[in-house]
Protein backbone atom coordinates (compact mmCIF):
# COMPACT_ATOMS: atom_id res chain seq x y z
CA UNK A 1 0.00 0.00 0.00
CA UNK A 2 1.25 3.47 -0.81
CA UNK A 3 1.79 5.68 2.21
CA UNK A 4 -0.91 8.27 2.93
CA UNK A 5 -0.32 11.98 3.22
CA UNK A 6 1.65 13.29 6.22
CA UNK A 7 -1.55 14.53 7.81
CA UNK A 8 -5.08 13.45 6.92
CA UNK A 9 -7.78 16.10 6.80
CA UNK A 10 -11.29 15.08 7.81
CA UNK A 11 -14.42 16.89 9.03
CA UNK A 12 -17.96 16.43 10.25
CA UNK A 13 -20.71 18.44 8.57
CA UNK A 14 -24.20 18.86 10.06
CA UNK A 15 -25.98 20.78 12.77
CA UNK A 16 -25.56 20.67 15.69
CA UNK A 17 -22.02 19.24 15.76
CA UNK A 18 -20.42 21.00 18.75
CA UNK A 19 -20.73 18.00 21.09
CA UNK A 20 -19.51 15.42 18.58
CA UNK A 21 -17.11 12.72 19.79
CA UNK A 22 -15.69 12.34 16.28
CA UNK A 23 -12.54 14.51 16.72
CA UNK A 24 -11.44 12.32 19.67
CA UNK A 25 -12.42 9.10 17.91
CA UNK A 26 -10.45 9.96 14.78
CA UNK A 27 -7.44 11.14 16.79
CA UNK A 28 -7.41 7.74 18.52
CA UNK A 29 -7.87 5.87 15.24
CA UNK A 30 -5.07 7.85 13.58
CA UNK A 31 -2.72 7.25 16.50
CA UNK A 32 -3.52 3.53 16.39
CA UNK A 33 -2.69 3.48 12.66
CA UNK A 34 0.58 5.34 13.24
CA UNK A 35 -0.58 8.49 11.47
CA UNK A 36 -2.11 11.85 12.31
CA UNK A 37 -5.22 13.75 11.29
CA UNK A 38 -6.96 17.08 11.57
CA UNK A 39 -10.67 16.67 12.24
CA UNK A 40 -12.78 19.82 12.10
CA UNK A 41 -16.45 20.45 12.86
CA UNK A 42 -18.53 22.31 10.26
CA UNK A 43 -21.83 23.49 11.74
CA UNK A 44 -23.79 23.84 8.52
CA UNK A 45 -27.54 23.65 8.17
CA UNK A 46 -29.98 23.97 5.28
CA UNK A 47 -28.93 25.18 1.84
CA UNK A 48 -25.51 26.33 3.11
CA UNK A 49 -24.43 22.73 2.52
CA UNK A 50 -24.06 23.46 -1.21
CA UNK A 51 -21.41 26.14 -0.75
CA UNK A 52 -19.57 24.09 1.90
CA UNK A 53 -19.58 20.98 -0.35
CA UNK A 54 -18.11 22.77 -3.35
CA UNK A 55 -15.78 24.96 -1.25
CA UNK A 56 -14.13 23.95 2.06
CA UNK A 57 -14.94 20.25 1.62
CA UNK A 58 -12.60 20.18 -1.40
CA UNK A 59 -9.60 20.66 0.92
CA UNK A 60 -10.42 17.43 2.79
CA UNK A 61 -9.66 13.75 2.19
CA UNK A 62 -13.05 12.77 3.58
CA UNK A 63 -15.89 13.94 5.78
CA UNK A 64 -18.65 12.55 7.94
CA UNK A 65 -22.22 13.69 7.50
CA UNK A 66 -24.80 13.94 10.26
CA UNK A 67 -28.33 15.28 10.83
CA UNK A 68 -29.88 16.86 8.80
CA UNK A 69 -27.83 16.11 5.70
CA UNK A 70 -27.54 12.30 5.41
CA UNK A 71 -30.21 11.94 2.72
CA UNK A 72 -29.13 15.05 0.82
CA UNK A 73 -25.57 13.77 0.85
CA UNK A 74 -26.67 10.49 -0.76
CA UNK A 75 -28.17 12.48 -3.65
CA UNK A 76 -25.15 14.79 -3.93
CA UNK A 77 -22.39 12.19 -4.17
CA UNK A 78 -21.14 11.29 -7.64
CA UNK A 79 -20.96 7.62 -6.60
CA UNK A 80 -22.30 5.47 -3.77
CA UNK A 81 -20.59 2.42 -2.34
CA UNK A 82 -21.40 -0.33 0.15
CA UNK A 83 -24.96 -0.24 1.52
CA UNK A 84 -25.52 3.51 0.91
CA UNK A 85 -27.83 3.15 -2.11
CA UNK A 86 -30.07 0.61 -0.35
CA UNK A 87 -30.20 2.69 2.81
CA UNK A 88 -30.63 6.01 0.98
CA UNK A 89 -28.44 7.83 3.48
CA UNK A 90 -24.72 8.66 3.51
CA UNK A 91 -22.67 9.33 6.63
CA UNK A 92 -19.18 9.23 5.12
CA UNK A 93 -17.91 10.88 1.92
CA UNK A 94 -14.50 10.40 0.31
CA UNK A 95 -12.98 13.02 -2.01
CA UNK A 96 -11.63 11.30 -5.11
CA UNK A 97 -8.57 12.39 -7.13
CA UNK A 98 -10.87 13.22 -10.11
CA UNK A 99 -12.83 15.57 -7.77
CA UNK A 100 -15.70 13.09 -7.53
CA UNK A 101 -17.30 12.26 -4.19
CA UNK A 102 -17.99 8.67 -3.12
CA UNK A 103 -20.48 8.22 -0.30
CA UNK A 104 -21.06 5.25 1.95
CA UNK A 105 -22.98 4.38 5.08
CA UNK A 106 -20.81 3.14 7.93
CA UNK A 107 -23.62 3.23 10.54
CA UNK A 108 -24.57 -0.18 9.15
CA UNK A 109 -21.10 -1.61 9.83
CA UNK A 110 -21.19 -0.17 13.35
CA UNK A 111 -24.59 -1.71 14.09
CA UNK A 112 -23.59 -5.05 12.58
CA UNK A 113 -20.59 -5.12 14.90
CA UNK A 114 -22.92 -4.46 17.86
CA UNK A 115 -24.87 -7.64 17.11
CA UNK A 116 -21.70 -9.75 16.81
CA UNK A 117 -22.22 -13.39 15.82
CA UNK A 118 -25.66 -13.76 17.40
CA UNK A 119 -28.62 -14.82 15.24
CA UNK A 120 -32.09 -13.29 15.57
CA UNK A 121 -35.48 -14.33 14.20
CA UNK A 122 -37.91 -11.59 15.23
CA UNK A 123 -36.75 -8.01 15.58
CA UNK A 124 -38.56 -4.84 16.60
CA UNK A 125 -37.12 -1.50 15.50
CA UNK A 126 -38.35 1.60 17.33
CA UNK A 127 -38.04 4.57 14.97
CA UNK A 128 -37.88 4.98 11.20
CA UNK A 129 -35.33 7.77 10.72
CA UNK A 130 -31.93 7.61 9.05
CA UNK A 131 -30.38 5.38 11.70
CA UNK A 132 -33.33 2.96 11.54
CA UNK A 133 -32.75 2.61 7.79
CA UNK A 134 -29.20 1.38 8.42
CA UNK A 135 -30.44 -0.95 11.18
CA UNK A 136 -33.13 -2.47 8.94
CA UNK A 137 -30.58 -2.99 6.15
CA UNK A 138 -28.35 -4.95 8.52
CA UNK A 139 -31.23 -7.02 9.91
CA UNK A 140 -32.48 -7.97 6.45
CA UNK A 141 -28.94 -8.72 5.32
CA UNK A 142 -28.49 -11.05 8.30
CA UNK A 143 -31.62 -12.98 7.33
CA UNK A 144 -33.86 -11.93 10.23
CA UNK A 145 -37.24 -13.51 9.41
CA UNK A 146 -39.50 -10.74 10.72
CA UNK A 147 -38.72 -7.06 11.29
CA UNK A 148 -41.42 -4.90 12.87
CA UNK A 149 -41.10 -1.13 12.59
CA UNK A 150 -42.78 0.98 15.25
CA UNK A 151 -42.61 4.71 14.59
CA UNK A 152 -44.40 7.77 15.94
CA UNK A 153 -45.41 8.91 12.45
CA UNK A 154 -46.77 5.91 10.51
CA UNK A 155 -46.05 7.51 7.13
CA UNK A 156 -42.29 7.52 7.74
CA UNK A 157 -42.34 3.84 8.72
CA UNK A 158 -44.31 3.05 5.56
CA UNK A 159 -41.73 4.96 3.50
CA UNK A 160 -38.95 2.86 4.96
CA UNK A 161 -40.77 -0.36 4.09
CA UNK A 162 -41.45 0.92 0.57
CA UNK A 163 -37.74 1.66 0.07
CA UNK A 164 -36.89 -2.06 0.32
CA UNK A 165 -37.07 -4.67 -2.44
CA UNK A 166 -40.27 -6.67 -3.01
CA UNK A 167 -38.84 -9.84 -1.44
CA UNK A 168 -37.59 -7.92 1.59
CA UNK A 169 -40.96 -6.22 2.07
CA UNK A 170 -42.42 -9.63 2.87
CA UNK A 171 -40.26 -9.65 6.02
CA UNK A 172 -40.87 -6.05 7.19
CA UNK A 173 -44.11 -4.75 8.65
CA UNK A 174 -45.20 -1.65 10.54
CA UNK A 175 -47.05 -1.43 13.85
CA UNK A 176 -48.62 1.79 15.19
CA UNK A 177 -46.78 3.41 18.10
CA UNK A 178 -49.91 2.89 20.21
CA UNK A 179 -49.55 -0.90 19.69
CA UNK A 180 -45.89 -1.11 20.64
CA UNK A 181 -46.66 -3.74 23.30
CA UNK A 182 -48.16 -6.05 20.64
CA UNK A 183 -45.09 -5.69 18.46
CA UNK A 184 -42.84 -6.96 21.26
CA UNK A 185 -44.62 -10.30 21.45
CA UNK A 186 -42.04 -13.02 20.77
CA UNK A 187 -39.30 -10.57 19.78
CA UNK A 188 -35.72 -11.70 20.39
CA UNK A 189 -34.18 -8.31 19.43
CA UNK A 190 -35.45 -4.79 20.19
CA UNK A 191 -33.52 -1.86 18.72
CA UNK A 192 -34.18 1.67 19.98
CA UNK A 193 -33.30 4.18 17.24
CA UNK A 194 -35.52 7.16 18.16
CA UNK A 195 -34.30 10.45 19.53
CA UNK A 196 -37.32 10.56 21.90
CA UNK A 197 -35.04 10.62 24.96
CA UNK A 198 -33.61 13.98 23.89
CA UNK A 199 -36.89 15.68 24.89
CA UNK A 200 -38.06 13.11 27.47
CA UNK A 201 -35.16 11.24 29.16
CA UNK A 202 -37.53 8.68 30.74
CA UNK A 203 -39.09 7.78 27.37
CA UNK A 204 -39.43 4.01 26.86
CA UNK A 205 -38.41 3.28 30.47
CA UNK A 206 -41.26 0.83 30.99
CA UNK A 207 -41.99 -1.66 28.24
CA UNK A 208 -43.58 -5.10 28.70
CA UNK A 209 -40.31 -6.97 28.42
CA UNK A 210 -42.04 -10.18 29.57
CA UNK A 211 -43.59 -10.33 26.07
CA UNK A 212 -40.15 -10.74 24.49
CA UNK A 213 -38.19 -14.00 24.57
CA UNK A 214 -36.26 -14.63 27.79
CA UNK A 215 -32.93 -14.21 25.99
CA UNK A 216 -33.97 -11.11 24.02
CA UNK A 217 -31.36 -8.43 23.40
CA UNK A 218 -32.17 -4.71 23.79
CA UNK A 219 -29.95 -2.31 21.84
CA UNK A 220 -30.08 1.47 22.19
CA UNK A 221 -28.39 3.55 19.49
CA UNK A 222 -28.48 6.54 21.81
CA UNK A 223 -25.25 6.55 23.82
CA UNK A 224 -25.65 9.68 25.95
CA UNK A 225 -26.21 8.61 28.70
CA UNK A 226 -24.67 5.20 28.14
CA UNK A 227 -27.27 3.53 30.36
CA UNK A 228 -30.47 4.95 28.89
CA UNK A 229 -33.89 4.61 30.52
CA UNK A 230 -34.74 2.11 27.75
CA UNK A 231 -31.73 -0.09 28.56
CA UNK A 232 -32.24 0.17 32.32
CA UNK A 233 -35.85 -0.93 31.82
CA UNK A 234 -34.76 -3.91 29.72
CA UNK A 235 -32.22 -4.93 32.36
CA UNK A 236 -34.87 -4.68 35.09
CA UNK A 237 -37.00 -6.97 32.93
CA UNK A 238 -34.16 -9.50 32.88
CA UNK A 239 -33.16 -8.94 29.26
CA UNK A 240 -29.66 -8.54 27.82
CA UNK A 241 -28.58 -5.05 26.79
CA UNK A 242 -26.09 -3.40 24.42
CA UNK A 243 -25.33 0.32 24.42
CA UNK A 244 -24.70 2.53 21.37
CA UNK A 245 -20.95 2.92 21.85
CA UNK A 246 -19.92 -0.11 19.79
CA UNK A 247 -21.90 1.34 16.87
CA UNK A 248 -20.39 4.77 17.44
CA UNK A 249 -16.85 3.38 17.44
CA UNK A 250 -17.60 0.98 14.58
CA UNK A 251 -18.99 3.63 12.25
CA UNK A 252 -15.95 5.82 12.93
CA UNK A 253 -13.44 2.99 12.40
CA UNK A 254 -15.15 2.00 9.12
CA UNK A 255 -15.17 5.65 7.96
CA UNK A 256 -11.48 6.05 8.85
CA UNK A 257 -10.63 3.12 6.54
CA UNK A 258 -13.03 4.32 3.82
CA UNK A 259 -11.58 7.86 3.79
CA UNK A 260 -8.08 6.44 3.32
CA UNK A 261 -9.17 3.93 0.66
CA UNK A 262 -8.19 1.04 2.92
CA UNK A 263 -10.06 -2.25 2.55
CA UNK A 264 -11.06 -3.15 6.11
CA UNK A 265 -9.90 -6.55 7.31
CA UNK A 266 -12.91 -7.81 9.36
CA UNK A 267 -10.75 -9.08 12.24
CA UNK A 268 -8.68 -5.92 12.44
CA UNK A 269 -11.77 -3.71 12.10
CA UNK A 270 -13.56 -5.59 14.89
CA UNK A 271 -10.55 -5.40 17.21
CA UNK A 272 -9.96 -1.70 16.61
CA UNK A 273 -13.64 -0.72 16.95
CA UNK A 274 -14.27 -2.83 20.06
CA UNK A 275 -11.11 -1.48 21.70
CA UNK A 276 -12.22 2.06 20.91
CA UNK A 277 -15.72 1.38 22.30
CA UNK A 278 -14.22 0.00 25.51
CA UNK A 279 -12.10 3.13 25.95
CA UNK A 280 -15.22 5.27 25.44
CA UNK A 281 -17.09 3.21 28.05
CA UNK A 282 -14.33 3.83 30.55
CA UNK A 283 -14.94 7.56 30.17
CA UNK A 284 -18.75 7.82 30.41
CA UNK A 285 -21.50 6.68 32.80
N1 LIG B 1 -24.69 4.95 18.18
C1 LIG B 1 -24.49 5.50 16.99
O1 LIG B 1 -23.41 5.40 16.39
C2 LIG B 1 -25.61 6.24 16.30
C3 LIG B 1 -25.62 6.36 14.90
C4 LIG B 1 -26.69 7.03 14.30
C5 LIG B 1 -27.68 7.60 15.09
N2 LIG B 1 -27.62 7.47 16.45
C6 LIG B 1 -28.67 8.08 17.29
O2 LIG B 1 -29.93 7.58 16.87
C7 LIG B 1 -30.92 8.59 17.06
C8 LIG B 1 -31.73 8.74 15.77
O3 LIG B 1 -30.90 9.22 14.74
P1 LIG B 1 -31.49 9.41 13.27
O4 LIG B 1 -30.35 9.84 12.42
O5 LIG B 1 -32.28 8.23 12.85
O6 LIG B 1 -32.49 10.67 13.49
P2 LIG B 1 -33.75 11.06 12.60
O7 LIG B 1 -33.57 10.65 11.19
O8 LIG B 1 -34.01 12.49 12.93
O9 LIG B 1 -34.98 10.16 13.18
C9 LIG B 1 -35.46 10.37 14.49
C10 LIG B 1 -36.43 9.25 14.87
O10 LIG B 1 -36.83 9.48 16.24
C11 LIG B 1 -38.26 9.56 16.29
N3 LIG B 1 -38.64 10.49 17.36
C12 LIG B 1 -38.13 11.73 17.60
N4 LIG B 1 -38.72 12.26 18.70
C13 LIG B 1 -39.63 11.34 19.14
C14 LIG B 1 -40.52 11.31 20.24
N5 LIG B 1 -40.62 12.33 21.10
N6 LIG B 1 -41.28 10.20 20.41
C15 LIG B 1 -41.19 9.16 19.55
N7 LIG B 1 -40.35 9.13 18.49
C16 LIG B 1 -39.57 10.20 18.29
C17 LIG B 1 -38.68 10.04 14.91
O11 LIG B 1 -40.02 9.73 14.70
P3 LIG B 1 -40.90 10.54 13.60
O12 LIG B 1 -40.59 9.92 12.28
O13 LIG B 1 -42.30 10.30 14.04
O14 LIG B 1 -40.48 11.99 13.69
C18 LIG B 1 -37.72 9.24 14.03
O15 LIG B 1 -38.15 7.91 13.91
C19 LIG B 1 -30.19 9.87 17.47
O16 LIG B 1 -30.34 10.04 18.88
C20 LIG B 1 -28.75 9.58 17.11
O17 LIG B 1 -27.84 10.24 17.95
C21 LIG B 1 -26.61 6.80 17.07
PDB file of C-alpha atoms and ligand atoms in Angstrom, residues 67 70 107 127-132 151-153 156 177 193-196 199 221-223 244 247-248 251, ligand 1:
ATOM      1  CA  UNK A  67     -28.331  15.276  10.832  1.00  0.00           C
ATOM      2  CA  UNK A  70     -27.536  12.303   5.415  1.00  0.00           C
ATOM      3  CA  UNK A 107     -23.617   3.235  10.540  1.00  0.00           C
ATOM      4  CA  UNK A 127     -38.042   4.573  14.973  1.00  0.00           C
ATOM      5  CA  UNK A 128     -37.883   4.979  11.196  1.00  0.00           C
ATOM      6  CA  UNK A 129     -35.334   7.768  10.716  1.00  0.00           C
ATOM      7  CA  UNK A 130     -31.932   7.615   9.053  1.00  0.00           C
ATOM      8  CA  UNK A 131     -30.384   5.385  11.700  1.00  0.00           C
ATOM      9  CA  UNK A 132     -33.327   2.958  11.535  1.00  0.00           C
ATOM     10  CA  UNK A 151     -42.612   4.709  14.595  1.00  0.00           C
ATOM     11  CA  UNK A 152     -44.404   7.766  15.942  1.00  0.00           C
ATOM     12  CA  UNK A 153     -45.406   8.908  12.451  1.00  0.00           C
ATOM     13  CA  UNK A 156     -42.291   7.516   7.737  1.00  0.00           C
ATOM     14  CA  UNK A 177     -46.776   3.407  18.100  1.00  0.00           C
ATOM     15  CA  UNK A 193     -33.302   4.182  17.243  1.00  0.00           C
ATOM     16  CA  UNK A 194     -35.524   7.159  18.155  1.00  0.00           C
ATOM     17  CA  UNK A 195     -34.304  10.451  19.533  1.00  0.00           C
ATOM     18  CA  UNK A 196     -37.323  10.561  21.899  1.00  0.00           C
ATOM     19  CA  UNK A 199     -36.887  15.676  24.892  1.00  0.00           C
ATOM     20  CA  UNK A 221     -28.392   3.548  19.488  1.00  0.00           C
ATOM     21  CA  UNK A 222     -28.475   6.540  21.808  1.00  0.00           C
ATOM     22  CA  UNK A 223     -25.249   6.552  23.823  1.00  0.00           C
ATOM     23  CA  UNK A 244     -24.703   2.532  21.367  1.00  0.00           C
ATOM     24  CA  UNK A 247     -21.896   1.337  16.875  1.00  0.00           C
ATOM     25  CA  UNK A 248     -20.390   4.773  17.437  1.00  0.00           C
ATOM     26  CA  UNK A 251     -18.990   3.629  12.245  1.00  0.00           C
TER      27      UNK A 251
HETATM   28  N1  LIG B   1     -24.686   4.950  18.182  1.00  0.00           N
HETATM   29  C1  LIG B   1     -24.487   5.501  16.985  1.00  0.00           C
HETATM   30  O1  LIG B   1     -23.409   5.402  16.388  1.00  0.00           O
HETATM   31  C2  LIG B   1     -25.611   6.238  16.303  1.00  0.00           C
HETATM   32  C3  LIG B   1     -25.619   6.355  14.903  1.00  0.00           C
HETATM   33  C4  LIG B   1     -26.686   7.032  14.297  1.00  0.00           C
HETATM   34  C5  LIG B   1     -27.684   7.602  15.089  1.00  0.00           C
HETATM   35  N2  LIG B   1     -27.617   7.474  16.447  1.00  0.00           N
HETATM   36  C6  LIG B   1     -28.671   8.080  17.290  1.00  0.00           C
HETATM   37  O2  LIG B   1     -29.929   7.581  16.870  1.00  0.00           O
HETATM   38  C7  LIG B   1     -30.919   8.585  17.063  1.00  0.00           C
HETATM   39  C8  LIG B   1     -31.734   8.744  15.767  1.00  0.00           C
HETATM   40  O3  LIG B   1     -30.905   9.222  14.744  1.00  0.00           O
HETATM   41  P1  LIG B   1     -31.487   9.413  13.268  1.00  0.00           P
HETATM   42  O4  LIG B   1     -30.351   9.839  12.419  1.00  0.00           O
HETATM   43  O5  LIG B   1     -32.278   8.226  12.854  1.00  0.00           O
HETATM   44  O6  LIG B   1     -32.489  10.667  13.488  1.00  0.00           O
HETATM   45  P2  LIG B   1     -33.752  11.065  12.598  1.00  0.00           P
HETATM   46  O7  LIG B   1     -33.566  10.647  11.191  1.00  0.00           O
HETATM   47  O8  LIG B   1     -34.006  12.493  12.931  1.00  0.00           O
HETATM   48  O9  LIG B   1     -34.977  10.157  13.184  1.00  0.00           O
HETATM   49  C9  LIG B   1     -35.457  10.370  14.489  1.00  0.00           C
HETATM   50  C10 LIG B   1     -36.428   9.255  14.869  1.00  0.00           C
HETATM   51  O10 LIG B   1     -36.833   9.483  16.237  1.00  0.00           O
HETATM   52  C11 LIG B   1     -38.265   9.564  16.293  1.00  0.00           C
HETATM   53  N3  LIG B   1     -38.644  10.493  17.355  1.00  0.00           N
HETATM   54  C12 LIG B   1     -38.132  11.730  17.598  1.00  0.00           C
HETATM   55  N4  LIG B   1     -38.723  12.255  18.698  1.00  0.00           N
HETATM   56  C13 LIG B   1     -39.626  11.339  19.145  1.00  0.00           C
HETATM   57  C14 LIG B   1     -40.524  11.313  20.238  1.00  0.00           C
HETATM   58  N5  LIG B   1     -40.621  12.329  21.101  1.00  0.00           N
HETATM   59  N6  LIG B   1     -41.279  10.199  20.413  1.00  0.00           N
HETATM   60  C15 LIG B   1     -41.192   9.161  19.554  1.00  0.00           C
HETATM   61  N7  LIG B   1     -40.346   9.127  18.494  1.00  0.00           N
HETATM   62  C16 LIG B   1     -39.568  10.205  18.292  1.00  0.00           C
HETATM   63  C17 LIG B   1     -38.680  10.044  14.910  1.00  0.00           C
HETATM   64  O11 LIG B   1     -40.025   9.728  14.701  1.00  0.00           O
HETATM   65  P3  LIG B   1     -40.903  10.540  13.602  1.00  0.00           P
HETATM   66  O12 LIG B   1     -40.586   9.924  12.285  1.00  0.00           O
HETATM   67  O13 LIG B   1     -42.297  10.301  14.044  1.00  0.00           O
HETATM   68  O14 LIG B   1     -40.483  11.990  13.694  1.00  0.00           O
HETATM   69  C18 LIG B   1     -37.716   9.243  14.033  1.00  0.00           C
HETATM   70  O15 LIG B   1     -38.152   7.913  13.906  1.00  0.00           O
HETATM   71  C19 LIG B   1     -30.193   9.870  17.465  1.00  0.00           C
HETATM   72  O16 LIG B   1     -30.335  10.037  18.876  1.00  0.00           O
HETATM   73  C20 LIG B   1     -28.749   9.585  17.105  1.00  0.00           C
HETATM   74  O17 LIG B   1     -27.836  10.242  17.951  1.00  0.00           O
HETATM   75  C21 LIG B   1     -26.607   6.803  17.069  1.00  0.00           C
END
